[in-house]
One Martini backbone bead per residue (centre of mass of N, CA, C, O) as a GRO file, in nm:
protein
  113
    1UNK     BB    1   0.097   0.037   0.023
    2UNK     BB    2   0.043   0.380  -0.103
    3UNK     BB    3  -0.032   0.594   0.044
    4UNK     BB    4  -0.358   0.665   0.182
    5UNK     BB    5  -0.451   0.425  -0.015
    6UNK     BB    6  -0.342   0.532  -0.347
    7UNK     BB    7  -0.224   0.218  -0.333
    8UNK     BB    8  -0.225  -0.111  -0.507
    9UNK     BB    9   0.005  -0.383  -0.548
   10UNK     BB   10  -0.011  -0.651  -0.795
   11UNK     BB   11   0.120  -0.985  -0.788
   12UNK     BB   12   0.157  -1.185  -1.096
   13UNK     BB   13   0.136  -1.526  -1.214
   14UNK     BB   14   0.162  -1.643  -1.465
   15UNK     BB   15   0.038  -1.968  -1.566
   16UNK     BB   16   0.201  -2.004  -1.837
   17UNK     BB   17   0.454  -1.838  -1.775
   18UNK     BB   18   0.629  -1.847  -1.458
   19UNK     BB   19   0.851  -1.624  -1.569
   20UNK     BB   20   0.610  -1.433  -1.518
   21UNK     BB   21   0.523  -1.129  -1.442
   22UNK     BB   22   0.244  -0.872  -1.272
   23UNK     BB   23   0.137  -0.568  -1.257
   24UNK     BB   24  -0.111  -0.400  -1.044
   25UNK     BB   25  -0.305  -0.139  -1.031
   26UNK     BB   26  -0.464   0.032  -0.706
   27UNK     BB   27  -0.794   0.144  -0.589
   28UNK     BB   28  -0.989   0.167  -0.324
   29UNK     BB   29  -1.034   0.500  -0.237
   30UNK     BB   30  -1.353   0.468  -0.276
   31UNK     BB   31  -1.284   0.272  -0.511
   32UNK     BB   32  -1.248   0.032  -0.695
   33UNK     BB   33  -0.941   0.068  -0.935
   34UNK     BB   34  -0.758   0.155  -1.160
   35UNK     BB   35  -0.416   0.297  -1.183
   36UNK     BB   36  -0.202   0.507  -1.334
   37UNK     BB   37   0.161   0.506  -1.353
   38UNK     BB   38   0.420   0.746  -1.415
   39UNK     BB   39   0.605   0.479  -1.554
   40UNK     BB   40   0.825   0.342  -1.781
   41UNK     BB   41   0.875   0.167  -1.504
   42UNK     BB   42   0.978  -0.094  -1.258
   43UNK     BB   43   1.216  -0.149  -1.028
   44UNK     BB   44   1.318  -0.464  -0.879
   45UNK     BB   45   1.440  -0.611  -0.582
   46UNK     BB   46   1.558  -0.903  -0.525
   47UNK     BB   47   1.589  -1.206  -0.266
   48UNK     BB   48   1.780  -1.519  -0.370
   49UNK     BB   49   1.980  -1.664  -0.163
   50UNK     BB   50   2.137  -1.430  -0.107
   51UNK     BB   51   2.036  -1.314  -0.395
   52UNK     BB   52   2.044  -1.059  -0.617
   53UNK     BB   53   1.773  -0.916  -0.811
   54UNK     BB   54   1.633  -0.788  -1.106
   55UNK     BB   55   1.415  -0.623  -1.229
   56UNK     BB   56   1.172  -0.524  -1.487
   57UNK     BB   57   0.879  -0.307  -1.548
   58UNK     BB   58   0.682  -0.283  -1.803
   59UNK     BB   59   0.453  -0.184  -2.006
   60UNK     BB   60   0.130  -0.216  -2.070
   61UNK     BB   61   0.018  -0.169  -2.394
   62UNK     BB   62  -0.350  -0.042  -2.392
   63UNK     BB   63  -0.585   0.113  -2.549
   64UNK     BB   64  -0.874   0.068  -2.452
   65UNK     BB   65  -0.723   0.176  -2.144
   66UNK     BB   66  -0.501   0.384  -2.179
   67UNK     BB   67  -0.227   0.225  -2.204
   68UNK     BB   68   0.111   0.322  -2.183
   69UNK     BB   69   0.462   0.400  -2.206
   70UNK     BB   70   0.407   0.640  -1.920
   71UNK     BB   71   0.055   0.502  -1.851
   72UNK     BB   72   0.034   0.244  -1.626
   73UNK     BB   73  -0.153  -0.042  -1.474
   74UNK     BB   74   0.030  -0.228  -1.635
   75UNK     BB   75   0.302  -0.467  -1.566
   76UNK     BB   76   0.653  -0.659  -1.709
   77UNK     BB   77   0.805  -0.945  -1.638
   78UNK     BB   78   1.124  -1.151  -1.703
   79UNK     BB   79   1.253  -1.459  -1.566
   80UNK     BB   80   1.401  -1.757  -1.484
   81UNK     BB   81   1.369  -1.748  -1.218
   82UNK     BB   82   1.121  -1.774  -1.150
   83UNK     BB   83   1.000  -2.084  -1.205
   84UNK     BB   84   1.139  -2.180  -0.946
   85UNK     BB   85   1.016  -1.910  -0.715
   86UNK     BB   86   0.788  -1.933  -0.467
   87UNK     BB   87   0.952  -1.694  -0.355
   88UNK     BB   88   1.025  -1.346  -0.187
   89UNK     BB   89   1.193  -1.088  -0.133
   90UNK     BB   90   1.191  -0.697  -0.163
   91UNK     BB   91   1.216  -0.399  -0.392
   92UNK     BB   92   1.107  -0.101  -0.457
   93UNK     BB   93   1.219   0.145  -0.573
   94UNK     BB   94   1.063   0.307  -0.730
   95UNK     BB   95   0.697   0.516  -0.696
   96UNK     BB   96   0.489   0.689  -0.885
   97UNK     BB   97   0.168   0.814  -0.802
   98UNK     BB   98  -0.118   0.912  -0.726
   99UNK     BB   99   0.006   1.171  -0.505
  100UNK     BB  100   0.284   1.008  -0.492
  101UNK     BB  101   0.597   0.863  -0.335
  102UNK     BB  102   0.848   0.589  -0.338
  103UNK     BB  103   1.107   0.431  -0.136
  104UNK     BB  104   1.201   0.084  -0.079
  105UNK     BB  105   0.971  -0.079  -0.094
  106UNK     BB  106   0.893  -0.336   0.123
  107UNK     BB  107   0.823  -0.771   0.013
  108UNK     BB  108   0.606  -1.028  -0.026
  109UNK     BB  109   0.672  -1.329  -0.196
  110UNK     BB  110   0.341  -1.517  -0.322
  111UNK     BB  111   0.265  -1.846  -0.457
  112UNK     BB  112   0.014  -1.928  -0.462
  113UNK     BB  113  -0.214  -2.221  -0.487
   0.00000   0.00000   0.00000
């Protein structure tokens, strides 16, 4: 969650692609909607057994949703070595959302069942 509840990023693993994540950003108040994100990347340092990993997560680019190259609710990365990795630490280098910015926000993944 970043600033008074006015972002909130969903971490989701392709179910076809294991090696490939994407963020959904969201705003839940006053009402659930997605929100885009003002930049062309997302930058996220994982660290998967006591080695860091960068990751960086581009947009995903939908006209029908209003979604570009650098203002996006969705965005993506593919790394191999996620594929084999069921949970990890990280932090989001650098966030800014609507309403203000956030850095080294730190978060912790694991997939689903």
């Amino acid at each position: 969650m970043f600033g008074d509840e006015a972002c909130s990023l969903e971490f989701v693993r392709d179910k076809e692609n294991p090696s490939r994540l994407t963020i959904l950003a969201h705003e839940f108040h006053p009402t659930h909607a997605y929100i885009k994100l003002p930049m062309d990347k997302v930058e996220v340092v994982a660290t998967v057994n006591g080695e860091e990993k960068s990751l960086t997560f581009m947009p995903v680019v939908d006209e029908t949703i209003g979604n570009n190259a650098t203002h996006s609710s969705e965005y993506s990365c593919s790394a191999d070595w996620l594929k084999d990795t069921e949970e990890f630490e990280a932090r989001i280098v650098h966030l800014d959302y609507p309403g203000g910015s956030s850095d080294n926000k730190s978060f912790k993944f694991s997939q689903s069942k």
